[in-house]
């Protein structure tokens, strides 16, 4: 879409402090971008779940690991007009429809024949004018869904290879008027010249929808690298309940950012146990083909 140099990015939601899993993903996104000559960008996905001051703390934490990025850091709340325009264009071209369903109605609706599990059942796809008038009269504000012309889409992922996943009539604007994550992420990546998306593999299943939308909007889908998550010893995604998981928690226990980075590097096979490394060293050693494909099970004792 543009002549700007290709970019990679890290796109956190500023809903609190970054934990070791988020930091590890950020380091990987930086490594992927820097080893492929890309610009590296940070985007704050703050359309919802934003906590006052969390964005600044997240940036400070990323900087304390040694990461650098190109300014400005984009905040999605500054881009509402752009999303509004694109949603309005999609609506004008007949690519969307209004959906009045509640979450519960969706869960309880019989699924359409052959529809993949979890797909929107299509309840509001072909409402008659009369049915629509009834819904409007009931006063429920509609969400906007894309009228998908396919049920699946294939993306290329540097770790998962060719990945085919479900595309349904997903929401692009929530019923409170907020642009949906799946829309904003696609619009922003295209606008920022992002052609390499590195993020946690919990988002792999949303990549086909996003790549489909990117294609519909005339932007090629990016190349993806969905990287393994960090889990607690029980195999559950790392969270605040798991003890010292943020740089602030760890600093309070005498663990420096350098040690956190070295530990992350070890978990990626980029440092030996007990070795202290900086980003320049791991940049030199980074080889995507050698990355561990399994989640990292983080034990608190590892820090002592
Ligand atoms: N903001 C999302 C998150 O923090 C990541 C979105 C993305 O990288 O595409 O989970």
PDB file of C-alpha atoms in Angstrom, residues 1 13 25 38 79 91 112 115 125 155 164 171 185 188 220 226 248:
ATOM      1  CA  UNK A   1       0.000   0.000   0.000  1.00  0.00           C
ATOM      2  CA  UNK A  13      -2.984  -3.880  25.273  1.00  0.00           C
ATOM      3  CA  UNK A  25       6.951 -11.984  22.844  1.00  0.00           C
ATOM      4  CA  UNK A  38      12.546  -4.040   9.196  1.00  0.00           C
ATOM      5  CA  UNK A  79      -7.301   6.619  15.174  1.00  0.00           C
ATOM      6  CA  UNK A  91     -21.023  -0.734   4.936  1.00  0.00           C
ATOM      7  CA  UNK A 112     -25.654 -23.479  10.546  1.00  0.00           C
ATOM      8  CA  UNK A 115     -20.472 -24.236  10.081  1.00  0.00           C
ATOM      9  CA  UNK A 125     -27.343 -12.198   7.935  1.00  0.00           C
ATOM     10  CA  UNK A 155      -2.140 -17.786   6.234  1.00  0.00           C
ATOM     11  CA  UNK A 164      -5.891 -22.753   7.487  1.00  0.00           C
ATOM     12  CA  UNK A 171     -17.779  -8.364  14.284  1.00  0.00           C
ATOM     13  CA  UNK A 185      -5.439  -4.549  14.030  1.00  0.00           C
ATOM     14  CA  UNK A 188      -3.366  -0.311  11.628  1.00  0.00           C
ATOM     15  CA  UNK A 220      -1.837  -8.120   1.310  1.00  0.00           C
ATOM     16  CA  UNK A 226       2.828 -16.947  16.272  1.00  0.00           C
ATOM     17  CA  UNK A 248       8.521  -4.426  38.965  1.00  0.00           C
TER      18      UNK A 248
END
